[in-house]
Amino acid sequence: MTNDLHRLSDLVDKLLSPAEALDHQRRESSKPLFDKQLFHGQSRLLVPCIREIQQEIAALKSEQASGRLHATRASYVCEKILAQIQAVQREMATKQIRESEPKYQVKQRKSLHQLYDELAQHQDWERRLAAMVKDKAFALEQAPQASSRQPLQQQLLALEGRLARCQQAMARLEKAILQLERKG
């Protein structure tokens, strides 16, 4: 078992330098690199993952040295460590694929004039949607039979949802305008 732990430790140590170089080159990813079940930390870099593997190996060595290491635990932890090492190796092997992935573009800030134009457009839409809601509500009240009311109710609900989303968008635009005006 001691030899196995030393081999695992050597393998992980060999991964550290290329992982540092890769982390330096591509920086932090937009999402955690690995699943929570594979690594406790939700790192966006490789080096912290390798450090976690090293800590697991050190803990196993410590348990073995003190005589507290049970065979079933050793087997389970070694399997997990191997899975972690393989995951890191796969991540490092996908360097070219990751480089060709589209990067998230930083949204260009809109000018105050553009925000006011958008707000005016949304206000027009709000006015139209409110009129449509009013018309559908009136048509629903005038509908003679329950069978003819159901499609009108669904249309009214859809229009009310569109109106609510339009009003939310207007609130966001107003907030953005206020922030831009405060900045001067």
mmCIF file of C-alpha atoms in Angstrom:
data_model
loop_
_atom_site.group_PDB
_atom_site.id
_atom_site.type_symbol
_atom_site.label_atom_id
_atom_site.label_comp_id
_atom_site.label_asym_id
_atom_site.label_seq_id
_atom_site.Cartn_x
_atom_site.Cartn_y
_atom_site.Cartn_z
ATOM 1 C CA MET A 1 0.000 0.000 0.000
ATOM 2 C CA THR A 2 2.876 2.364 0.745
ATOM 3 C CA ASN A 3 4.253 1.918 -2.764
ATOM 4 C CA ASP A 4 0.819 2.616 -4.258
ATOM 5 C CA LEU A 5 0.527 5.847 -2.290
ATOM 6 C CA HIS A 6 4.015 6.929 -3.383
ATOM 7 C CA ARG A 7 3.166 6.208 -7.027
ATOM 8 C CA LEU A 8 -0.058 8.208 -6.745
ATOM 9 C CA SER A 9 1.819 11.023 -5.059
ATOM 10 C CA ASP A 10 4.478 11.065 -7.802
ATOM 11 C CA LEU A 11 1.821 11.074 -10.510
ATOM 12 C CA VAL A 12 0.027 14.018 -8.905
ATOM 13 C CA ASP A 13 3.305 15.908 -8.427
ATOM 14 C CA LYS A 14 4.015 15.523 -12.164
ATOM 15 C CA LEU A 15 0.630 17.067 -12.960
ATOM 16 C CA LEU A 16 1.251 20.157 -10.855
ATOM 17 C CA SER A 17 3.657 22.022 -13.116
ATOM 18 C CA PRO A 18 1.651 21.628 -16.367
ATOM 19 C CA ALA A 19 -1.519 22.520 -14.456
ATOM 20 C CA GLU A 20 0.066 25.717 -13.138
ATOM 21 C CA ALA A 21 1.116 26.665 -16.665
ATOM 22 C CA LEU A 22 -2.346 25.917 -18.051
ATOM 23 C CA ASP A 23 -4.070 27.889 -15.270
ATOM 24 C CA HIS A 24 -1.765 30.821 -15.931
ATOM 25 C CA GLN A 25 -2.427 30.640 -19.660
ATOM 26 C CA ARG A 26 -6.208 30.363 -19.706
ATOM 27 C CA ARG A 27 -7.090 31.909 -16.341
ATOM 28 C CA GLU A 28 -10.222 31.059 -14.354
ATOM 29 C CA SER A 29 -13.047 29.284 -16.185
ATOM 30 C CA SER A 30 -16.558 30.697 -16.151
ATOM 31 C CA LYS A 31 -17.889 27.645 -14.269
ATOM 32 C CA PRO A 32 -16.381 25.158 -11.802
ATOM 33 C CA LEU A 33 -14.253 22.634 -13.666
ATOM 34 C CA PHE A 34 -15.531 19.534 -11.891
ATOM 35 C CA ASP A 35 -18.619 18.136 -10.199
ATOM 36 C CA LYS A 36 -19.120 18.557 -6.444
ATOM 37 C CA GLN A 37 -18.987 14.792 -5.960
ATOM 38 C CA LEU A 38 -15.538 14.556 -7.509
ATOM 39 C CA PHE A 39 -13.908 17.524 -5.761
ATOM 40 C CA HIS A 40 -15.092 19.204 -2.560
ATOM 41 C CA GLY A 41 -13.981 22.645 -3.684
ATOM 42 C CA GLN A 42 -15.737 24.152 -6.668
ATOM 43 C CA SER A 43 -12.545 25.451 -8.215
ATOM 44 C CA ARG A 44 -12.388 27.163 -11.579
ATOM 45 C CA LEU A 45 -8.664 26.375 -11.793
ATOM 46 C CA LEU A 46 -6.726 23.091 -11.912
ATOM 47 C CA VAL A 47 -4.096 23.755 -9.233
ATOM 48 C CA PRO A 48 -6.562 23.859 -6.290
ATOM 49 C CA CYS A 49 -7.939 20.510 -7.491
ATOM 50 C CA ILE A 50 -4.456 19.024 -7.523
ATOM 51 C CA ARG A 51 -3.830 20.422 -4.030
ATOM 52 C CA GLU A 52 -7.022 18.666 -2.887
ATOM 53 C CA ILE A 53 -5.721 15.356 -4.275
ATOM 54 C CA GLN A 54 -2.391 15.901 -2.520
ATOM 55 C CA GLN A 55 -4.218 16.496 0.767
ATOM 56 C CA GLU A 56 -6.164 13.247 0.339
ATOM 57 C CA ILE A 57 -2.941 11.326 -0.283
ATOM 58 C CA ALA A 58 -1.274 12.978 2.719
ATOM 59 C CA ALA A 59 -4.264 12.042 4.911
ATOM 60 C CA LEU A 60 -4.039 8.418 3.741
ATOM 61 C CA LYS A 61 -0.302 8.333 4.458
ATOM 62 C CA SER A 62 -0.922 9.771 7.909
ATOM 63 C CA GLU A 63 -3.634 7.195 8.673
ATOM 64 C CA GLN A 64 -1.388 4.410 7.423
ATOM 65 C CA ALA A 65 1.556 5.600 9.539
ATOM 66 C CA SER A 66 -0.615 5.686 12.660
ATOM 67 C CA GLY A 67 -2.086 2.245 11.915
ATOM 68 C CA ARG A 68 -5.667 3.535 11.613
ATOM 69 C CA LEU A 69 -6.077 2.904 7.890
ATOM 70 C CA HIS A 70 -8.614 0.191 7.082
ATOM 71 C CA ALA A 71 -8.394 -1.690 3.794
ATOM 72 C CA THR A 72 -11.927 -0.750 2.703
ATOM 73 C CA ARG A 73 -11.333 2.945 3.327
ATOM 74 C CA ALA A 74 -7.973 2.817 1.563
ATOM 75 C CA SER A 75 -9.564 1.123 -1.442
ATOM 76 C CA TYR A 76 -12.413 3.657 -1.615
ATOM 77 C CA VAL A 77 -10.173 6.717 -1.262
ATOM 78 C CA CYS A 78 -7.636 5.378 -3.773
ATOM 79 C CA GLU A 79 -10.410 4.826 -6.327
ATOM 80 C CA LYS A 80 -11.620 8.384 -5.769
ATOM 81 C CA ILE A 81 -8.087 9.735 -6.115
ATOM 82 C CA LEU A 82 -7.626 7.830 -9.372
ATOM 83 C CA ALA A 83 -10.908 9.258 -10.678
ATOM 84 C CA GLN A 84 -9.748 12.757 -9.691
ATOM 85 C CA ILE A 85 -6.385 12.285 -11.410
ATOM 86 C CA GLN A 86 -8.083 11.024 -14.573
ATOM 87 C CA ALA A 87 -10.456 13.993 -14.547
ATOM 88 C CA VAL A 88 -7.560 16.442 -14.239
ATOM 89 C CA GLN A 89 -5.680 14.651 -17.036
ATOM 90 C CA ARG A 90 -8.760 14.795 -19.289
ATOM 91 C CA GLU A 91 -9.198 18.493 -18.542
ATOM 92 C CA MET A 92 -5.577 19.152 -19.421
ATOM 93 C CA ALA A 93 -5.913 17.093 -22.628
ATOM 94 C CA THR A 94 -8.875 19.209 -23.757
ATOM 95 C CA LYS A 95 -6.806 22.393 -23.841
ATOM 96 C CA GLN A 96 -7.211 22.855 -27.606
ATOM 97 C CA ILE A 97 -10.945 22.197 -27.452
ATOM 98 C CA ARG A 98 -11.416 24.730 -24.669
ATOM 99 C CA GLU A 99 -9.414 27.326 -26.585
ATOM 100 C CA SER A 100 -11.753 27.007 -29.556
ATOM 101 C CA GLU A 101 -14.888 27.392 -27.404
ATOM 102 C CA PRO A 102 -16.624 30.740 -27.825
ATOM 103 C CA LYS A 103 -15.829 33.122 -25.019
ATOM 104 C CA TYR A 104 -18.477 35.170 -23.317
ATOM 105 C CA GLN A 105 -18.532 38.632 -24.769
ATOM 106 C CA VAL A 106 -18.710 41.566 -22.440
ATOM 107 C CA LYS A 107 -21.890 43.442 -23.177
ATOM 108 C CA GLN A 108 -21.285 46.841 -24.593
ATOM 109 C CA ARG A 109 -22.695 49.588 -22.435
ATOM 110 C CA LYS A 110 -25.537 51.474 -24.008
ATOM 111 C CA SER A 111 -25.573 55.228 -24.161
ATOM 112 C CA LEU A 112 -28.151 57.253 -22.288
ATOM 113 C CA HIS A 113 -29.779 58.110 -25.613
ATOM 114 C CA GLN A 114 -30.111 54.415 -26.528
ATOM 115 C CA LEU A 115 -31.620 53.618 -23.134
ATOM 116 C CA TYR A 116 -34.186 56.397 -23.502
ATOM 117 C CA ASP A 117 -35.082 55.121 -26.981
ATOM 118 C CA GLU A 118 -35.570 51.606 -25.628
ATOM 119 C CA LEU A 119 -37.676 52.930 -22.760
ATOM 120 C CA ALA A 120 -39.902 54.847 -25.206
ATOM 121 C CA GLN A 121 -40.324 51.680 -27.275
ATOM 122 C CA HIS A 122 -41.276 49.677 -24.184
ATOM 123 C CA GLN A 123 -43.728 52.366 -23.093
ATOM 124 C CA ASP A 124 -45.419 52.117 -26.489
ATOM 125 C CA TRP A 125 -45.579 48.335 -26.177
ATOM 126 C CA GLU A 126 -46.951 48.656 -22.646
ATOM 127 C CA ARG A 127 -49.712 50.977 -23.876
ATOM 128 C CA ARG A 128 -50.646 48.568 -26.682
ATOM 129 C CA LEU A 129 -50.551 45.505 -24.433
ATOM 130 C CA ALA A 130 -52.690 47.236 -21.774
ATOM 131 C CA ALA A 131 -55.282 48.029 -24.459
ATOM 132 C CA MET A 132 -55.229 44.439 -25.676
ATOM 133 C CA VAL A 133 -55.669 43.162 -22.101
ATOM 134 C CA LYS A 134 -58.614 45.490 -21.634
ATOM 135 C CA ASP A 135 -60.198 44.304 -24.916
ATOM 136 C CA LYS A 136 -59.748 40.613 -24.043
ATOM 137 C CA ALA A 137 -61.172 41.145 -20.552
ATOM 138 C CA PHE A 138 -64.219 42.838 -22.084
ATOM 139 C CA ALA A 139 -64.609 40.013 -24.629
ATOM 140 C CA LEU A 140 -64.356 37.480 -21.811
ATOM 141 C CA GLU A 141 -67.134 39.231 -19.875
ATOM 142 C CA GLN A 142 -69.340 39.215 -22.983
ATOM 143 C CA ALA A 143 -68.712 35.548 -23.854
ATOM 144 C CA PRO A 144 -72.025 33.674 -23.518
ATOM 145 C CA GLN A 145 -70.797 30.095 -23.000
ATOM 146 C CA ALA A 146 -68.140 28.503 -20.837
ATOM 147 C CA SER A 147 -66.651 26.704 -23.857
ATOM 148 C CA SER A 148 -65.962 29.995 -25.627
ATOM 149 C CA ARG A 149 -64.529 31.543 -22.456
ATOM 150 C CA GLN A 150 -61.613 29.123 -22.020
ATOM 151 C CA PRO A 151 -59.595 30.244 -25.100
ATOM 152 C CA LEU A 152 -60.276 33.872 -24.159
ATOM 153 C CA GLN A 153 -59.005 33.223 -20.617
ATOM 154 C CA GLN A 154 -55.810 31.655 -21.975
ATOM 155 C CA GLN A 155 -55.278 34.586 -24.343
ATOM 156 C CA LEU A 156 -55.899 37.030 -21.501
ATOM 157 C CA LEU A 157 -53.372 35.249 -19.272
ATOM 158 C CA ALA A 158 -50.766 35.270 -22.047
ATOM 159 C CA LEU A 159 -51.311 38.997 -22.652
ATOM 160 C CA GLU A 160 -51.084 39.755 -18.936
ATOM 161 C CA GLY A 161 -47.793 37.819 -18.799
ATOM 162 C CA ARG A 162 -46.402 39.809 -21.739
ATOM 163 C CA LEU A 163 -47.518 43.046 -20.098
ATOM 164 C CA ALA A 164 -45.813 42.076 -16.817
ATOM 165 C CA ARG A 165 -42.548 41.220 -18.622
ATOM 166 C CA CYS A 166 -42.717 44.502 -20.520
ATOM 167 C CA GLN A 167 -43.163 46.395 -17.247
ATOM 168 C CA GLN A 168 -40.220 44.525 -15.694
ATOM 169 C CA ALA A 169 -38.047 45.445 -18.669
ATOM 170 C CA MET A 170 -39.128 49.073 -18.298
ATOM 171 C CA ALA A 171 -38.166 49.010 -14.613
ATOM 172 C CA ARG A 172 -34.707 47.653 -15.519
ATOM 173 C CA LEU A 173 -34.273 50.332 -18.178
ATOM 174 C CA GLU A 174 -35.319 53.063 -15.749
ATOM 175 C CA LYS A 175 -32.838 51.747 -13.196
ATOM 176 C CA ALA A 176 -30.051 51.692 -15.819
ATOM 177 C CA ILE A 177 -30.932 55.266 -16.862
ATOM 178 C CA LEU A 178 -30.806 56.445 -13.236
ATOM 179 C CA GLN A 179 -27.410 54.806 -12.729
ATOM 180 C CA LEU A 180 -26.003 56.380 -15.875
ATOM 181 C CA GLU A 181 -27.378 59.804 -14.955
ATOM 182 C CA ARG A 182 -25.847 59.593 -11.470
ATOM 183 C CA LYS A 183 -22.440 58.774 -12.935
ATOM 184 C CA GLY A 184 -22.749 61.885 -15.045
#
